[in-house]
mmCIF file of C-alpha atoms in Angstrom:
data_model
loop_
_atom_site.group_PDB
_atom_site.id
_atom_site.type_symbol
_atom_site.label_atom_id
_atom_site.label_comp_id
_atom_site.label_asym_id
_atom_site.label_seq_id
_atom_site.Cartn_x
_atom_site.Cartn_y
_atom_site.Cartn_z
ATOM 1 C CA MET A 1 -0.727 -67.074 -26.949
ATOM 2 C CA ASN A 2 3.019 -67.207 -27.392
ATOM 3 C CA ASP A 3 5.633 -65.531 -25.173
ATOM 4 C CA GLU A 4 6.251 -62.634 -27.550
ATOM 5 C CA ASP A 5 2.541 -61.709 -27.628
ATOM 6 C CA TRP A 6 2.291 -61.957 -23.875
ATOM 7 C CA GLU A 7 5.379 -59.659 -23.437
ATOM 8 C CA PHE A 8 4.000 -57.185 -25.924
ATOM 9 C CA GLU A 9 0.597 -57.100 -24.127
ATOM 10 C CA HIS A 10 2.329 -56.854 -20.734
ATOM 11 C CA LEU A 11 4.408 -53.885 -21.955
ATOM 12 C CA GLN A 12 1.286 -52.207 -23.331
ATOM 13 C CA LYS A 13 -0.482 -52.586 -20.027
ATOM 14 C CA LYS A 14 2.497 -51.123 -18.225
ATOM 15 C CA LYS A 15 2.524 -48.133 -20.557
ATOM 16 C CA LYS A 16 -1.219 -47.583 -19.997
ATOM 17 C CA LYS A 17 -0.700 -47.683 -16.220
ATOM 18 C CA LYS A 18 2.130 -45.177 -16.439
ATOM 19 C CA LYS A 19 -0.048 -42.851 -18.561
ATOM 20 C CA LYS A 20 -2.896 -43.149 -16.051
ATOM 21 C CA LYS A 21 -0.549 -42.282 -13.184
ATOM 22 C CA LYS A 22 0.803 -39.252 -15.098
ATOM 23 C CA LYS A 23 -2.727 -38.038 -15.760
ATOM 24 C CA LYS A 24 -3.690 -38.503 -12.111
ATOM 25 C CA LYS A 25 -0.617 -36.449 -11.032
ATOM 26 C CA LYS A 26 -1.470 -33.715 -13.503
ATOM 27 C CA LYS A 27 -5.029 -33.573 -12.216
ATOM 28 C CA LYS A 28 -3.816 -33.356 -8.615
ATOM 29 C CA LYS A 29 -1.442 -30.546 -9.560
ATOM 30 C CA LYS A 30 -4.222 -28.648 -11.334
ATOM 31 C CA LYS A 31 -6.511 -29.080 -8.301
ATOM 32 C CA LYS A 32 -3.759 -27.775 -5.999
ATOM 33 C CA LYS A 33 -3.214 -24.721 -8.240
ATOM 34 C CA LYS A 34 -6.926 -24.012 -8.334
ATOM 35 C CA LYS A 35 -7.118 -24.221 -4.526
ATOM 36 C CA LYS A 36 -4.227 -21.832 -4.158
ATOM 37 C CA LYS A 37 -5.788 -19.383 -6.584
ATOM 38 C CA LYS A 38 -9.070 -19.537 -4.678
ATOM 39 C CA LYS A 39 -7.289 -18.853 -1.381
ATOM 40 C CA LYS A 40 -5.481 -15.857 -2.906
ATOM 41 C CA ASN A 41 -8.700 -14.427 -4.379
ATOM 42 C CA LYS A 42 -10.442 -14.862 -0.997
ATOM 43 C CA LYS A 43 -7.621 -12.957 0.707
ATOM 44 C CA LYS A 44 -7.773 -10.145 -1.872
ATOM 45 C CA LYS A 45 -11.560 -9.808 -1.509
ATOM 46 C CA GLY A 46 -11.300 -9.614 2.241
ATOM 47 C CA ALA A 47 -8.581 -6.960 2.021
ATOM 48 C CA ILE A 48 -10.582 -4.869 -0.421
ATOM 49 C CA GLU A 49 -13.660 -4.965 1.819
ATOM 50 C CA ALA A 50 -11.525 -3.959 4.810
ATOM 51 C CA ARG A 51 -10.008 -1.040 2.920
ATOM 52 C CA ALA A 52 -13.423 0.118 1.622
ATOM 53 C CA SER A 53 -14.740 0.318 5.192
ATOM 54 C CA ARG A 54 -11.961 2.721 6.245
ATOM 55 C CA PRO A 55 -12.283 6.501 5.738
ATOM 56 C CA PHE A 56 -10.942 7.853 2.456
ATOM 57 C CA LEU A 57 -7.171 8.153 2.558
ATOM 58 C CA TYR A 58 -5.309 10.949 0.822
ATOM 59 C CA ASP A 59 -1.596 10.623 0.515
ATOM 60 C CA VAL A 60 0.162 14.010 0.894
ATOM 61 C CA GLY A 61 3.550 12.672 -0.011
ATOM 62 C CA LEU A 62 6.682 10.700 0.848
ATOM 63 C CA TYR A 63 9.385 12.340 2.905
ATOM 64 C CA ASP A 64 12.881 10.984 2.503
ATOM 65 C CA THR A 65 14.454 11.007 5.972
ATOM 66 C CA GLY A 66 17.691 9.387 4.787
ATOM 67 C CA PHE A 67 17.034 6.408 7.043
ATOM 68 C CA HIS A 68 13.485 5.245 6.252
ATOM 69 C CA ASP A 69 10.848 6.342 3.735
ATOM 70 C CA LEU A 70 8.445 8.486 5.719
ATOM 71 C CA ALA A 71 4.952 9.397 4.610
ATOM 72 C CA LEU A 72 2.617 12.018 5.951
ATOM 73 C CA MET A 73 -0.897 10.696 5.531
ATOM 74 C CA VAL A 74 -4.086 12.752 5.718
ATOM 75 C CA TYR A 75 -7.377 11.082 6.471
ATOM 76 C CA VAL A 76 -10.558 12.671 5.225
ATOM 77 C CA VAL A 77 -13.642 11.392 6.948
ATOM 78 C CA ALA A 78 -16.325 11.509 4.264
ATOM 79 C CA SER A 79 -19.302 12.398 6.508
ATOM 80 C CA ASP A 80 -18.103 15.759 7.749
ATOM 81 C CA CYS A 81 -14.704 16.229 6.160
ATOM 82 C CA ILE A 82 -12.635 16.175 9.346
ATOM 83 C CA LEU A 83 -8.948 16.009 8.511
ATOM 84 C CA SER A 84 -6.343 14.249 10.654
ATOM 85 C CA SER A 85 -2.751 13.402 10.000
ATOM 86 C CA GLU A 86 -0.572 10.375 10.647
ATOM 87 C CA ALA A 87 3.023 9.446 9.889
ATOM 88 C CA TRP A 88 3.941 6.108 8.364
ATOM 89 C CA ILE A 89 7.341 4.615 8.090
ATOM 90 C CA LYS A 90 8.322 2.203 5.279
ATOM 91 C CA VAL A 91 10.257 -0.514 7.041
ATOM 92 C CA SER A 92 10.698 -2.800 4.018
ATOM 93 C CA LYS A 93 9.448 -2.940 0.421
ATOM 94 C CA THR A 94 5.981 -4.058 1.405
ATOM 95 C CA PHE A 95 5.605 -3.255 5.116
ATOM 96 C CA TRP A 96 4.633 0.123 6.500
ATOM 97 C CA THR A 97 4.315 0.927 10.228
ATOM 98 C CA ARG A 98 2.507 3.811 11.834
ATOM 99 C CA VAL A 99 4.050 6.508 14.003
ATOM 100 C CA ALA A 100 1.459 7.408 16.638
ATOM 101 C CA THR A 101 2.554 10.978 17.356
ATOM 102 C CA MET A 102 3.530 13.671 14.854
ATOM 103 C CA SER A 103 6.381 15.208 16.812
ATOM 104 C CA TYR A 104 9.589 16.699 15.579
ATOM 105 C CA THR A 105 11.697 14.526 17.984
ATOM 106 C CA THR A 106 10.142 11.365 16.547
ATOM 107 C CA PHE A 107 11.196 12.403 13.067
ATOM 108 C CA VAL A 108 14.716 13.428 14.236
ATOM 109 C CA LEU A 109 15.179 10.018 15.858
ATOM 110 C CA LEU A 110 14.369 8.341 12.543
ATOM 111 C CA ALA A 111 16.390 10.658 10.389
ATOM 112 C CA THR A 112 20.143 10.652 9.888
ATOM 113 C CA SER A 113 20.169 14.424 10.310
ATOM 114 C CA PRO A 114 17.510 17.010 11.241
ATOM 115 C CA SER A 115 17.940 18.830 7.934
ATOM 116 C CA ALA A 116 16.617 15.721 6.068
ATOM 117 C CA VAL A 117 13.344 15.688 8.024
ATOM 118 C CA VAL A 118 11.258 17.882 5.556
ATOM 119 C CA ASP A 119 12.646 18.611 2.185
ATOM 120 C CA LEU A 120 9.873 20.074 -0.036
ATOM 121 C CA SER A 121 11.850 19.422 -3.231
ATOM 122 C CA ARG A 122 11.817 15.705 -2.455
ATOM 123 C CA ILE A 123 8.065 15.302 -1.894
ATOM 124 C CA THR A 124 6.505 12.864 -4.355
ATOM 125 C CA TYR A 125 3.112 11.229 -4.469
ATOM 126 C CA SER A 126 3.145 7.702 -3.143
ATOM 127 C CA SER A 127 1.782 5.026 -5.449
ATOM 128 C CA ASP A 128 2.490 2.352 -2.814
ATOM 129 C CA LEU A 129 -0.494 3.241 -0.654
ATOM 130 C CA GLU A 130 -2.628 5.254 -3.118
ATOM 131 C CA ASP A 131 -4.048 2.228 -4.946
ATOM 132 C CA ALA A 132 -4.622 0.320 -1.729
ATOM 133 C CA PHE A 133 -7.550 2.474 -0.637
ATOM 134 C CA THR A 134 -10.879 3.192 -2.287
ATOM 135 C CA SER A 135 -13.657 5.758 -1.903
ATOM 136 C CA GLY A 136 -16.918 6.648 -3.498
ATOM 137 C CA ASN A 137 -18.020 10.042 -4.879
ATOM 138 C CA THR A 138 -18.178 11.740 -1.521
ATOM 139 C CA GLU A 139 -17.897 15.275 -0.175
ATOM 140 C CA ALA A 140 -14.286 14.527 0.646
ATOM 141 C CA ASP A 141 -13.515 13.549 -2.950
ATOM 142 C CA ARG A 142 -15.080 16.842 -4.167
ATOM 143 C CA MET A 143 -12.993 18.791 -1.692
ATOM 144 C CA LEU A 144 -9.813 17.113 -2.846
ATOM 145 C CA GLU A 145 -10.627 17.778 -6.505
ATOM 146 C CA LYS A 146 -10.161 21.473 -5.644
ATOM 147 C CA LEU A 147 -6.473 20.906 -5.026
ATOM 148 C CA PRO A 148 -4.249 23.126 -7.230
ATOM 149 C CA LYS A 149 -3.076 21.405 -10.469
ATOM 150 C CA LYS A 150 0.155 23.412 -10.997
ATOM 151 C CA ASN A 151 3.125 22.464 -8.789
ATOM 152 C CA THR A 152 0.811 19.842 -7.349
ATOM 153 C CA ASN A 153 3.153 18.494 -4.656
ATOM 154 C CA VAL A 154 4.040 21.734 -2.945
ATOM 155 C CA ASP A 155 0.695 23.525 -3.521
ATOM 156 C CA SER A 156 -1.479 20.622 -2.433
ATOM 157 C CA LEU A 157 0.688 20.142 0.627
ATOM 158 C CA ALA A 158 0.266 23.843 1.523
ATOM 159 C CA PHE A 159 -3.483 23.482 1.044
ATOM 160 C CA LEU A 160 -3.730 20.439 3.253
ATOM 161 C CA ILE A 161 -1.484 22.019 5.902
ATOM 162 C CA GLU A 162 -3.887 24.980 5.925
ATOM 163 C CA MET A 163 -6.802 22.611 6.379
ATOM 164 C CA MET A 164 -4.976 20.882 9.210
ATOM 165 C CA LEU A 165 -4.339 24.261 10.888
ATOM 166 C CA ARG A 166 -8.090 25.024 10.715
ATOM 167 C CA SER A 167 -8.644 21.653 12.377
ATOM 168 C CA GLN A 168 -6.075 22.616 15.066
ATOM 169 C CA LEU A 169 -3.647 19.880 13.992
ATOM 170 C CA LEU A 170 -0.581 22.027 14.371
ATOM 171 C CA THR A 171 2.035 19.297 14.687
ATOM 172 C CA ALA A 172 2.439 18.843 10.945
ATOM 173 C CA TRP A 173 2.734 22.600 10.457
ATOM 174 C CA GLU A 174 5.332 22.880 13.240
ATOM 175 C CA LEU A 175 7.234 20.031 11.663
ATOM 176 C CA LEU A 176 7.189 21.776 8.261
ATOM 177 C CA LYS A 177 8.470 25.019 9.755
ATOM 178 C CA LEU A 178 11.312 23.249 11.602
ATOM 179 C CA GLY A 179 12.244 21.350 8.451
ATOM 180 C CA ARG A 180 12.442 24.656 6.440
ATOM 181 C CA GLN A 181 14.604 26.274 9.145
ATOM 182 C CA ASN A 182 17.051 23.402 8.939
ATOM 183 C CA GLN A 183 17.410 23.359 5.125
#
């Protein structure tokens, strides 16, 4: 074996080693990607299960306070259709935090002006939270199907306010009245 042959073989071996290393690196990267995907899928499954265990959530609308996005949420408990209301504040693009009490002062503190608290013309259905909750074909679903189709935002809000009044949840109604007075 002459020197040229030896050099050629040596170079070939080096090339093969480099190729093997590249293949190993690619395999490692693929494995890492698969692991990340599995972790994400596990997180999603867990979140879906947690949401499904909660009562059906119906989103009345988003209220623009001029400072934060504010949402009035109505929970419908499927077993006996008890309605209760909660306020949620959108702190960032993805994070919502809950306001424990539905009082006018809480809303005023968050708003830049009291007149911005409840503006019926600005109510829009929230897609941010709507698709995050699931429910089966329950009594609550059937009740919500009865919501008026025309002028959906205002009419359905009035319907749900009426339902809340029947359930003696007057805070949302008081808030609505105060908001109208300040417009």
